[in-house]
Short mmCIF file of N, CA and C in Angstrom, two decimals:
data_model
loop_
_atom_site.label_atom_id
_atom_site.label_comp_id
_atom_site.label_asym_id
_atom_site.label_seq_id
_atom_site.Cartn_x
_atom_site.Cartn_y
_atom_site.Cartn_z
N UNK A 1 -12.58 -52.50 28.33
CA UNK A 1 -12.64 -53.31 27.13
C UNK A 1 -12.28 -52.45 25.92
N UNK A 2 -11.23 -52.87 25.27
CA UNK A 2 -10.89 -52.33 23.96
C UNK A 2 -11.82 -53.34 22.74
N UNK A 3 -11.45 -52.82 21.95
CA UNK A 3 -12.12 -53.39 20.74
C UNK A 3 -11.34 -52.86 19.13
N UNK A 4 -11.48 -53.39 18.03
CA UNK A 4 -10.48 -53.49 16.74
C UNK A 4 -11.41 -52.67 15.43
N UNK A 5 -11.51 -52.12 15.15
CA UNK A 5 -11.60 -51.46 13.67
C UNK A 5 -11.35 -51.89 12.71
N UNK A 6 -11.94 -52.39 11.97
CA UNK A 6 -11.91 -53.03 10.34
C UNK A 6 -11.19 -51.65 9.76
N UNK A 7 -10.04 -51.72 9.11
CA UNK A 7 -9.33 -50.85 8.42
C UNK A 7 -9.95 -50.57 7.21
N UNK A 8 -10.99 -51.33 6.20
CA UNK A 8 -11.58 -51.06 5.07
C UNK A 8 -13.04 -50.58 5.65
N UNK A 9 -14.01 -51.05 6.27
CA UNK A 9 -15.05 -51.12 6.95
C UNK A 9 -15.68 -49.91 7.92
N UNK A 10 -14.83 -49.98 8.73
CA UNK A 10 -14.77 -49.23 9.88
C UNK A 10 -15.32 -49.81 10.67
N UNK A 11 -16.10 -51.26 10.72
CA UNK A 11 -16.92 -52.46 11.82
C UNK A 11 -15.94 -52.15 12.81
N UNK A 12 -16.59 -52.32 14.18
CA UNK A 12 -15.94 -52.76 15.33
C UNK A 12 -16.42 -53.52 16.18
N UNK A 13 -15.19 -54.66 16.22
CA UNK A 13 -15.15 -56.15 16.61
C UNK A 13 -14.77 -56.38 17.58
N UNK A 14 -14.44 -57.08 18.62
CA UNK A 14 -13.45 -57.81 19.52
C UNK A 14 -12.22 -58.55 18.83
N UNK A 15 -12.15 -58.84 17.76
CA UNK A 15 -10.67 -59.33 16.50
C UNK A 15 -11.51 -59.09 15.10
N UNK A 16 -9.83 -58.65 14.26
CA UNK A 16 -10.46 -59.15 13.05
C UNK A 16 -10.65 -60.57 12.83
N UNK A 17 -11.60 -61.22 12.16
CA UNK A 17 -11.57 -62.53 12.21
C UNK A 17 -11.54 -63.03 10.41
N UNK A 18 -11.35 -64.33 10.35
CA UNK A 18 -11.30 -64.42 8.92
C UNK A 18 -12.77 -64.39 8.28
N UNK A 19 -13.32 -65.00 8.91
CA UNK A 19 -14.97 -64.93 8.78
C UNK A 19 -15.61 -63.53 8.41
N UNK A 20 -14.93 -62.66 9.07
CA UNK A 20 -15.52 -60.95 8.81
C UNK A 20 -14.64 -60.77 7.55
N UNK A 21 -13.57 -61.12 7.32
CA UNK A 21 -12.53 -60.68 6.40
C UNK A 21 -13.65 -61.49 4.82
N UNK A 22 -13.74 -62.66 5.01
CA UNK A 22 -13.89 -62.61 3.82
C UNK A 22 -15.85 -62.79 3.35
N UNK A 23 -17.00 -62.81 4.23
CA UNK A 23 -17.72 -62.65 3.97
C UNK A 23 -18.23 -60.82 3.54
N UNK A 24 -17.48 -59.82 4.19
CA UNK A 24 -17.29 -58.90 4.22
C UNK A 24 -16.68 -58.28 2.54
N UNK A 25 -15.79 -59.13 2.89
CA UNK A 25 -14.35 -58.47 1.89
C UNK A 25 -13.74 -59.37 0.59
N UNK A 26 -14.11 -60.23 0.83
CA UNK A 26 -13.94 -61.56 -0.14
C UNK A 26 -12.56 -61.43 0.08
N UNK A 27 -11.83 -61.53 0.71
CA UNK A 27 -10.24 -62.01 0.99
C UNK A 27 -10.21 -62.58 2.12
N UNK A 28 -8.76 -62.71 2.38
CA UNK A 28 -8.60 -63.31 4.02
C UNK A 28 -8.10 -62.48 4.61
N UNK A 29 -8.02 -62.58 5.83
CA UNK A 29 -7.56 -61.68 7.14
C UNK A 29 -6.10 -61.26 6.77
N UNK A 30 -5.23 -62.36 6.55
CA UNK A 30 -4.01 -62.29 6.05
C UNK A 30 -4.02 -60.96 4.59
N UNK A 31 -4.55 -61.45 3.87
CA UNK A 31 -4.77 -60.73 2.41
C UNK A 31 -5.00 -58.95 2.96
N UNK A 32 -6.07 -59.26 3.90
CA UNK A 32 -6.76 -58.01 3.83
C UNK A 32 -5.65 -56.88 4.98
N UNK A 33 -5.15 -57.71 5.56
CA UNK A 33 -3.91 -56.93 6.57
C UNK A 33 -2.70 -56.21 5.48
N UNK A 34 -2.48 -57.15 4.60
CA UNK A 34 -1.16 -57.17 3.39
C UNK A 34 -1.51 -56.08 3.01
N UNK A 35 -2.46 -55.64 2.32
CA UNK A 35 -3.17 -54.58 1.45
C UNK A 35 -3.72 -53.65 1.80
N UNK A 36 -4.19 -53.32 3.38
CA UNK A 36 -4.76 -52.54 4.25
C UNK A 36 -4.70 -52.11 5.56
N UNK A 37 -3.48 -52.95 6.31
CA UNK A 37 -2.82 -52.88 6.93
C UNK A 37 -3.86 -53.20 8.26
N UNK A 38 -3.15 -53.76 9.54
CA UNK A 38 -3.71 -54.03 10.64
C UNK A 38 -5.15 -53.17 11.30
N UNK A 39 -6.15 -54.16 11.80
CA UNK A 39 -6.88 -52.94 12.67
C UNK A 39 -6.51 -52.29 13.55
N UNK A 40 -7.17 -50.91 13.49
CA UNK A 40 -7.30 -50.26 14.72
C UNK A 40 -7.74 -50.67 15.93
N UNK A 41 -6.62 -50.13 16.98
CA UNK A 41 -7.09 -50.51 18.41
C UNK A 41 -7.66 -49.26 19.22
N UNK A 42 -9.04 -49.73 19.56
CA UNK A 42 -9.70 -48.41 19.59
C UNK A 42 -9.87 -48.67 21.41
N UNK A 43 -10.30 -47.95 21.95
CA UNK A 43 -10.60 -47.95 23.45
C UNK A 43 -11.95 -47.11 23.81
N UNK A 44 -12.82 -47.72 24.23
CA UNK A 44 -14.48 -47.26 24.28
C UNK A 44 -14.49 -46.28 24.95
N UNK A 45 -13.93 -45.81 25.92
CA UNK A 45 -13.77 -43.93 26.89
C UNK A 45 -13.66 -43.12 25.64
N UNK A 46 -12.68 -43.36 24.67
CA UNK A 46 -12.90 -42.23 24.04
C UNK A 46 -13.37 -42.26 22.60
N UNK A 47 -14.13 -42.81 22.12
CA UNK A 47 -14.68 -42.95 20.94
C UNK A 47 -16.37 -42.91 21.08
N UNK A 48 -16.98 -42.02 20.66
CA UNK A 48 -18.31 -42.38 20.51
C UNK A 48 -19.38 -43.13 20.11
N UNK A 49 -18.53 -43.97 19.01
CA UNK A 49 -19.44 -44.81 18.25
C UNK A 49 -18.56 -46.16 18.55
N UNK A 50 -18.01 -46.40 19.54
CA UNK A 50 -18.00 -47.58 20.44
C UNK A 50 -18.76 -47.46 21.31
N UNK A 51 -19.07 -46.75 21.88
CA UNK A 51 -19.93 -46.74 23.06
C UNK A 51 -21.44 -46.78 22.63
N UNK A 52 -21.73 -46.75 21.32
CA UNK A 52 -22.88 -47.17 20.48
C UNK A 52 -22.87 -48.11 20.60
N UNK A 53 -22.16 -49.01 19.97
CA UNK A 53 -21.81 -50.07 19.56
C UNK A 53 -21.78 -51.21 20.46
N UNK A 54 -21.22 -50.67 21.99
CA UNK A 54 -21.63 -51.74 23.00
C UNK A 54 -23.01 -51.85 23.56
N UNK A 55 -23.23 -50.64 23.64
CA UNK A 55 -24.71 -50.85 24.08
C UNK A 55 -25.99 -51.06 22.67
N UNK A 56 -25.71 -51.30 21.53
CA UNK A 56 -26.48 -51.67 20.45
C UNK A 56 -26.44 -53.76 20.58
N UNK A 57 -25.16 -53.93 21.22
CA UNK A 57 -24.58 -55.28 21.14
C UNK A 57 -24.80 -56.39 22.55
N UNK A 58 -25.76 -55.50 22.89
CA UNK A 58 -26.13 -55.96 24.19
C UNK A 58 -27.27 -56.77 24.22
N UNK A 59 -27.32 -58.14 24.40
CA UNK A 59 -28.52 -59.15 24.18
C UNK A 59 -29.69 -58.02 25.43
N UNK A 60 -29.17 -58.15 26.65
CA UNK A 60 -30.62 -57.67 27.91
C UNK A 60 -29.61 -56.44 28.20
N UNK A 61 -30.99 -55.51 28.00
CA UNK A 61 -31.24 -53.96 28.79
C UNK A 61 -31.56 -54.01 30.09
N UNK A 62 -31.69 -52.72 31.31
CA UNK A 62 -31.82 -52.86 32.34
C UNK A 62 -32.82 -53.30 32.09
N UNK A 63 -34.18 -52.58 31.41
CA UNK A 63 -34.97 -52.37 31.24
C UNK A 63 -36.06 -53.60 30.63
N UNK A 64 -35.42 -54.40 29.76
CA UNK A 64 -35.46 -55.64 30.04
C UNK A 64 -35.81 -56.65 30.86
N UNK A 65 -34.65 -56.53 31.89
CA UNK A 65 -34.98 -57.32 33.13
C UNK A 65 -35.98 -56.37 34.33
N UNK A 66 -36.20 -55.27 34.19
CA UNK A 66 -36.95 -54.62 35.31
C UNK A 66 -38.79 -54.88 34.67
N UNK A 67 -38.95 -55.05 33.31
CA UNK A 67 -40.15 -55.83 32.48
C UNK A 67 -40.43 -57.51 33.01
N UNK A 68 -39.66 -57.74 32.78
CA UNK A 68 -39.57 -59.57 33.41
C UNK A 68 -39.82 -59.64 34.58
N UNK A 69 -39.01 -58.80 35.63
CA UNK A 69 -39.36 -58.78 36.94
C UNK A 69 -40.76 -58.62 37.32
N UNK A 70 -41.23 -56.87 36.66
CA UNK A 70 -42.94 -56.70 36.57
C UNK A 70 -43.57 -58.18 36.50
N UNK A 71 -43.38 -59.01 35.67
CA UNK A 71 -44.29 -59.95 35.00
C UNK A 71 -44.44 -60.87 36.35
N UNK A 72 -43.30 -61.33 36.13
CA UNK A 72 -42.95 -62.50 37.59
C UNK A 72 -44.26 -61.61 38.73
N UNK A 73 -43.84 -60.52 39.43
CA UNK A 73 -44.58 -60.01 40.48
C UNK A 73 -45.88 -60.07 40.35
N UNK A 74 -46.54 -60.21 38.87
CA UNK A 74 -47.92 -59.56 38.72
C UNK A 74 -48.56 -61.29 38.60
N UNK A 75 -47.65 -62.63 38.03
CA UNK A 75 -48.15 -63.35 38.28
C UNK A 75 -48.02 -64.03 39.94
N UNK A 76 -47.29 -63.84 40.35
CA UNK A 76 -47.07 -63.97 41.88
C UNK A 76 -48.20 -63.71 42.66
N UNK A 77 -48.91 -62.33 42.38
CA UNK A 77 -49.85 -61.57 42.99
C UNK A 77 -51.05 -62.71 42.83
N UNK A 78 -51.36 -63.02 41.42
CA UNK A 78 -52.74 -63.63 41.20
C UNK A 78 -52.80 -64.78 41.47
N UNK A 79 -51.20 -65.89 42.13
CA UNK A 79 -51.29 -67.21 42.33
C UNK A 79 -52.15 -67.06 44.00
#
């Protein structure tokens, strides 16, 4: 999975979108490309703070589900 770089920002997205462009930036995607030119196409092997970034962006941890599991087992036990 690659992912895009806000050229003013430095956010990294899956697209620039207009929504990021202008709550962000108060322009549009269009505007903000004209004046700042396209995002970066970044690739998560070699960047460090993508590989933040996916695992910050992650709804469930292993760890997560190995908690839930505990729960399930411990009410299992007492039915």
């Amino acid at each position: 999975m690659s992912v895009f770089q806000c050229p003013i920002c430095g956010e990294l997205m899956e697209a620039l979108t207009n929504y990021h462009c202008a709550s962000r930036h108060h322009m549009s995607r269009k505007e903000l490309v004209y004046q700042h030119g396209m995002p970066k196409y970044v690739s998560p092997a070699m960047k460090r703070e993508v590989q933040q970034w996916i695992r910050a962006s992650q709804v469930i941890t292993s760890l997560d589900y190995e908690v839930a599991q505990a729960a399930v087992r411990s009410q299992m036990r007492k039915s």
